[in-house]
Short mmCIF file of N, CA, C and O in Angstrom, two decimals:
data_model
loop_
_atom_site.label_atom_id
_atom_site.label_comp_id
_atom_site.label_asym_id
_atom_site.label_seq_id
_atom_site.Cartn_x
_atom_site.Cartn_y
_atom_site.Cartn_z
N MET A 1390 0.81 -1.18 0.03
CA MET A 1390 -0.05 -0.06 0.03
C MET A 1390 0.80 1.21 0.00
O MET A 1390 1.89 1.30 0.65
N LEU A 1391 0.50 2.21 -0.81
CA LEU A 1391 1.31 3.46 -0.93
C LEU A 1391 1.11 4.34 0.37
O LEU A 1391 0.00 4.50 1.00
N GLY A 1392 2.02 4.98 0.77
CA GLY A 1392 2.02 5.97 1.90
C GLY A 1392 1.49 7.27 1.42
O GLY A 1392 1.24 7.52 0.18
N LYS A 1393 1.25 8.17 2.35
CA LYS A 1393 0.69 9.53 2.11
C LYS A 1393 1.59 10.36 0.94
O LYS A 1393 0.99 10.85 0.09
N GLU A 1394 2.83 10.25 1.20
CA GLU A 1394 3.72 11.03 0.24
C GLU A 1394 3.69 10.45 -1.23
O GLU A 1394 3.69 11.20 -2.02
N GLU A 1395 3.68 9.15 -1.32
CA GLU A 1395 3.67 8.51 -2.51
C GLU A 1395 2.21 8.87 -3.32
O GLU A 1395 2.10 9.00 -4.41
N ARG A 1396 1.17 8.67 -2.51
CA ARG A 1396 -0.20 9.02 -3.11
C ARG A 1396 -0.30 10.56 -3.55
O ARG A 1396 -0.87 10.66 -4.67
N LEU A 1397 0.28 11.30 -2.72
CA LEU A 1397 0.26 12.77 -3.12
C LEU A 1397 1.19 13.03 -4.45
O LEU A 1397 0.77 13.73 -5.26
N LYS A 1398 2.33 12.39 -4.46
CA LYS A 1398 3.18 12.43 -5.75
C LYS A 1398 2.46 11.94 -6.83
O LYS A 1398 2.52 12.56 -7.98
N ALA A 1399 1.72 10.82 -6.80
CA ALA A 1399 0.93 10.29 -7.97
C ALA A 1399 -0.09 11.21 -8.36
O ALA A 1399 -0.31 11.31 -9.51
N PHE A 1400 -0.78 11.76 -7.32
CA PHE A 1400 -1.96 12.67 -7.71
C PHE A 1400 -1.54 13.99 -8.36
O PHE A 1400 -1.90 14.41 -9.40
N LEU A 1401 -0.32 14.45 -7.88
CA LEU A 1401 0.31 15.58 -8.58
C LEU A 1401 0.76 15.26 -10.01
O LEU A 1401 0.64 16.17 -10.95
N GLN A 1402 1.32 14.24 -10.14
CA GLN A 1402 1.68 13.78 -11.55
C GLN A 1402 0.59 13.58 -12.53
O GLN A 1402 0.58 14.18 -13.67
N LEU A 1403 -0.61 12.99 -11.89
CA LEU A 1403 -1.76 12.88 -12.86
C LEU A 1403 -2.34 14.35 -13.12
O LEU A 1403 -2.81 14.62 -14.35
N THR A 1404 -2.40 15.16 -12.09
CA THR A 1404 -3.14 16.32 -12.37
C THR A 1404 -2.22 17.37 -13.18
O THR A 1404 -2.78 18.32 -13.74
N ASN A 1405 -1.02 17.39 -13.08
CA ASN A 1405 -0.03 18.11 -13.70
C ASN A 1405 -0.17 18.10 -15.30
O ASN A 1405 0.38 18.93 -16.03
N PHE A 1406 -0.96 16.97 -15.76
CA PHE A 1406 -1.05 16.81 -17.09
C PHE A 1406 -2.08 17.93 -17.70
O PHE A 1406 -1.90 18.47 -18.89
N CYS A 1407 -2.93 18.37 -16.90
CA CYS A 1407 -3.79 19.49 -17.31
C CYS A 1407 -3.74 20.72 -16.57
O CYS A 1407 -4.07 21.67 -17.12
N TYR A 1408 -3.22 20.60 -15.38
CA TYR A 1408 -3.20 22.06 -14.58
C TYR A 1408 -1.91 21.96 -13.90
O TYR A 1408 -1.27 20.93 -13.51
N ASN A 1409 -1.44 23.24 -13.49
CA ASN A 1409 -0.30 23.57 -12.53
C ASN A 1409 -0.88 23.44 -11.35
O ASN A 1409 -1.60 24.34 -10.90
N ILE A 1410 -0.49 22.47 -10.37
CA ILE A 1410 -0.84 22.48 -9.06
C ILE A 1410 0.44 22.54 -8.26
O ILE A 1410 1.30 21.60 -8.35
N TRP A 1411 0.54 23.49 -7.42
CA TRP A 1411 1.58 23.78 -6.69
C TRP A 1411 1.38 23.28 -5.29
O TRP A 1411 0.27 23.30 -4.85
N LYS A 1412 2.45 22.89 -4.58
CA LYS A 1412 2.39 22.37 -3.16
C LYS A 1412 3.40 23.01 -2.18
O LYS A 1412 4.42 23.41 -2.91
N TRP A 1413 3.09 23.15 -1.03
CA TRP A 1413 3.94 23.59 0.05
C TRP A 1413 3.87 22.68 1.04
O TRP A 1413 3.01 22.25 1.48
N LYS A 1414 5.08 22.50 1.64
CA LYS A 1414 5.17 21.66 2.98
C LYS A 1414 5.73 22.65 3.90
O LYS A 1414 6.80 23.10 3.66
N TYR A 1415 5.00 22.58 5.01
CA TYR A 1415 5.37 23.59 6.19
C TYR A 1415 5.83 22.80 7.40
O TYR A 1415 5.31 21.73 7.76
N ASP A 1416 6.69 23.40 8.28
CA ASP A 1416 6.94 22.99 9.51
C ASP A 1416 5.86 23.57 10.52
O ASP A 1416 4.99 24.15 10.06
N ILE A 1417 6.11 23.19 11.77
CA ILE A 1417 5.13 23.61 12.79
C ILE A 1417 5.08 25.17 13.01
O ILE A 1417 4.14 25.70 13.41
N GLN A 1418 6.07 25.84 12.63
CA GLN A 1418 6.10 27.25 12.80
C GLN A 1418 5.83 27.96 11.36
O GLN A 1418 5.87 29.19 11.16
N PHE A 1419 5.24 27.22 10.52
CA PHE A 1419 4.88 27.69 9.22
C PHE A 1419 6.00 28.22 8.52
O PHE A 1419 5.84 29.21 7.57
N ASN A 1420 7.21 27.69 8.40
CA ASN A 1420 8.34 27.82 7.61
C ASN A 1420 8.14 26.86 6.43
O ASN A 1420 7.87 25.62 6.64
N VAL A 1421 8.44 27.23 5.29
CA VAL A 1421 8.38 26.39 4.11
C VAL A 1421 9.40 25.33 4.11
O VAL A 1421 10.68 25.93 4.17
N ILE A 1422 9.06 24.09 4.15
CA ILE A 1422 10.10 23.02 4.11
C ILE A 1422 10.49 22.77 2.62
O ILE A 1422 11.68 22.63 2.23
N GLU A 1423 9.40 22.61 1.85
CA GLU A 1423 9.63 22.30 0.44
C GLU A 1423 8.48 22.94 -0.39
O GLU A 1423 7.37 23.10 0.13
N SER A 1424 8.86 23.16 -1.69
CA SER A 1424 7.54 23.70 -2.51
C SER A 1424 8.05 23.43 -3.95
O SER A 1424 9.24 23.54 -4.30
N ASN A 1425 7.04 23.17 -4.85
CA ASN A 1425 7.33 23.16 -6.21
C ASN A 1425 6.83 24.36 -6.99
O ASN A 1425 6.76 24.29 -8.25
N CYS A 1426 6.52 25.33 -6.35
CA CYS A 1426 6.12 26.62 -6.93
C CYS A 1426 7.24 27.61 -7.27
O CYS A 1426 8.21 27.87 -6.53
N PRO A 1427 7.23 28.08 -8.60
CA PRO A 1427 8.36 28.89 -8.93
C PRO A 1427 8.28 30.30 -8.28
O PRO A 1427 9.20 30.93 -8.30
N HIS A 1428 7.14 30.70 -7.80
CA HIS A 1428 7.12 31.95 -7.06
C HIS A 1428 6.75 31.66 -5.49
O HIS A 1428 5.71 32.19 -4.96
N GLU A 1429 7.46 30.80 -4.97
CA GLU A 1429 7.20 30.29 -3.60
C GLU A 1429 6.92 31.36 -2.59
O GLU A 1429 5.90 31.29 -1.84
N SER A 1430 7.80 32.44 -2.54
CA SER A 1430 7.65 33.53 -1.42
C SER A 1430 6.36 34.25 -1.56
O SER A 1430 5.77 34.55 -0.71
N LEU A 1431 6.05 34.48 -2.92
CA LEU A 1431 4.82 35.47 -3.15
C LEU A 1431 3.57 34.73 -2.60
O LEU A 1431 2.66 35.26 -1.91
N PHE A 1432 3.39 33.44 -3.17
CA PHE A 1432 2.24 32.72 -2.91
C PHE A 1432 2.21 32.33 -1.45
O PHE A 1432 1.12 32.21 -0.83
N ASP A 1433 3.47 32.09 -0.72
CA ASP A 1433 3.33 31.79 0.59
C ASP A 1433 2.90 32.98 1.46
O ASP A 1433 2.01 32.78 2.34
N SER A 1434 3.15 34.24 1.12
CA SER A 1434 2.82 35.42 1.80
C SER A 1434 1.26 35.61 1.68
O SER A 1434 0.55 36.04 2.44
N LEU A 1435 0.77 35.25 0.36
CA LEU A 1435 -0.61 35.42 0.29
C LEU A 1435 -1.37 34.47 0.93
O LEU A 1435 -2.47 34.74 1.46
N PHE A 1436 -0.82 33.19 0.98
CA PHE A 1436 -1.48 32.22 1.71
C PHE A 1436 -1.70 32.49 3.26
O PHE A 1436 -2.74 32.13 3.79
N LEU A 1437 -0.68 33.13 3.83
CA LEU A 1437 -0.74 33.27 5.32
C LEU A 1437 -1.18 34.87 5.61
O LEU A 1437 -1.08 35.12 6.60
N ALA A 1438 -1.66 35.50 4.55
CA ALA A 1438 -1.94 36.88 4.78
C ALA A 1438 -3.41 36.99 5.42
O ALA A 1438 -4.24 36.04 5.31
N ASP A 1439 -3.84 38.19 5.87
CA ASP A 1439 -5.24 38.44 6.31
C ASP A 1439 -5.65 37.49 7.29
O ASP A 1439 -7.05 37.07 7.10
N GLY A 1440 -5.12 37.07 8.19
CA GLY A 1440 -5.55 36.15 9.27
C GLY A 1440 -5.71 34.73 8.79
O GLY A 1440 -6.31 33.92 9.60
N ARG A 1441 -5.22 34.38 7.70
CA ARG A 1441 -5.47 32.97 7.18
C ARG A 1441 -4.57 32.00 8.02
O ARG A 1441 -4.89 30.78 8.33
N ARG A 1442 -3.50 32.58 8.49
CA ARG A 1442 -2.63 31.65 9.35
C ARG A 1442 -3.37 31.19 10.56
O ARG A 1442 -3.26 30.06 10.93
N LYS A 1443 -4.16 32.16 11.12
CA LYS A 1443 -4.91 31.79 12.52
C LYS A 1443 -5.90 30.71 12.14
O LYS A 1443 -6.22 29.76 12.90
N THR A 1444 -6.60 30.91 10.89
CA THR A 1444 -7.52 29.98 10.61
C THR A 1444 -6.98 28.59 10.29
O THR A 1444 -7.49 27.45 10.67
N VAL A 1445 -5.88 28.57 9.75
CA VAL A 1445 -5.10 27.23 9.43
C VAL A 1445 -4.69 26.61 10.70
O VAL A 1445 -4.86 25.53 11.04
N GLU A 1446 -4.09 27.43 11.68
CA GLU A 1446 -3.85 26.93 13.04
C GLU A 1446 -4.94 26.37 13.81
O GLU A 1446 -4.84 25.25 14.25
N GLU A 1447 -6.05 26.97 13.77
CA GLU A 1447 -7.30 26.63 14.47
C GLU A 1447 -7.79 25.25 13.78
O GLU A 1447 -8.19 24.32 14.44
N ALA A 1448 -7.68 25.16 12.46
CA ALA A 1448 -8.05 23.96 11.81
C ALA A 1448 -7.10 22.75 12.21
O ALA A 1448 -7.57 21.77 12.43
N ALA A 1449 -5.81 22.99 12.24
CA ALA A 1449 -5.06 21.99 12.68
C ALA A 1449 -5.24 21.55 14.09
O ALA A 1449 -5.08 20.36 14.32
N LEU A 1450 -5.49 22.48 14.95
CA LEU A 1450 -5.70 22.09 16.37
C LEU A 1450 -6.95 21.29 16.47
O LEU A 1450 -6.96 20.19 17.28
N TYR A 1451 -7.95 21.71 15.72
CA TYR A 1451 -9.24 20.87 15.74
C TYR A 1451 -9.02 19.47 15.21
O TYR A 1451 -9.54 18.59 15.72
N LYS A 1452 -8.26 19.44 14.15
CA LYS A 1452 -8.10 18.07 13.59
C LYS A 1452 -7.13 17.23 14.44
O LYS A 1452 -7.55 15.98 14.72
N ASN A 1453 -6.28 17.78 15.18
CA ASN A 1453 -5.41 17.05 16.11
C ASN A 1453 -6.36 16.55 17.34
O ASN A 1453 -6.17 15.43 17.88
N LYS A 1454 -7.24 17.43 17.82
CA LYS A 1454 -8.23 17.00 18.81
C LYS A 1454 -9.14 15.93 18.42
O LYS A 1454 -9.29 14.97 19.22
N GLU A 1455 -9.55 15.88 17.25
CA GLU A 1455 -10.38 14.78 16.76
C GLU A 1455 -9.55 13.56 16.68
O GLU A 1455 -10.01 12.47 17.01
N MET A 1456 -8.36 13.57 16.35
CA MET A 1456 -7.46 12.42 16.11
C MET A 1456 -7.16 11.87 17.57
O MET A 1456 -7.07 10.67 17.65
N GLN A 1457 -7.10 12.69 18.54
CA GLN A 1457 -6.67 12.18 19.83
C GLN A 1457 -7.87 11.71 20.62
O GLN A 1457 -7.77 10.82 21.47
N MET A 1458 -9.16 11.82 20.17
CA MET A 1458 -10.34 11.27 20.85
C MET A 1458 -10.59 9.93 20.44
O MET A 1458 -10.20 9.40 19.68
#
């Protein structure tokens, strides 16, 4: 059975035939670990602008609480 990273890589390969889909991988402090985006810093700042970081953090906390129950 394929792991999460292998499934994501396969998905990106399939979808990149029709669309450019970029991905970012963040650490817990929201530093970019890796990205396949040619304009990584621009889109990273847009992604985390206008309170979106707080929304992402809240979603991550909620998901972690669900997983612990």
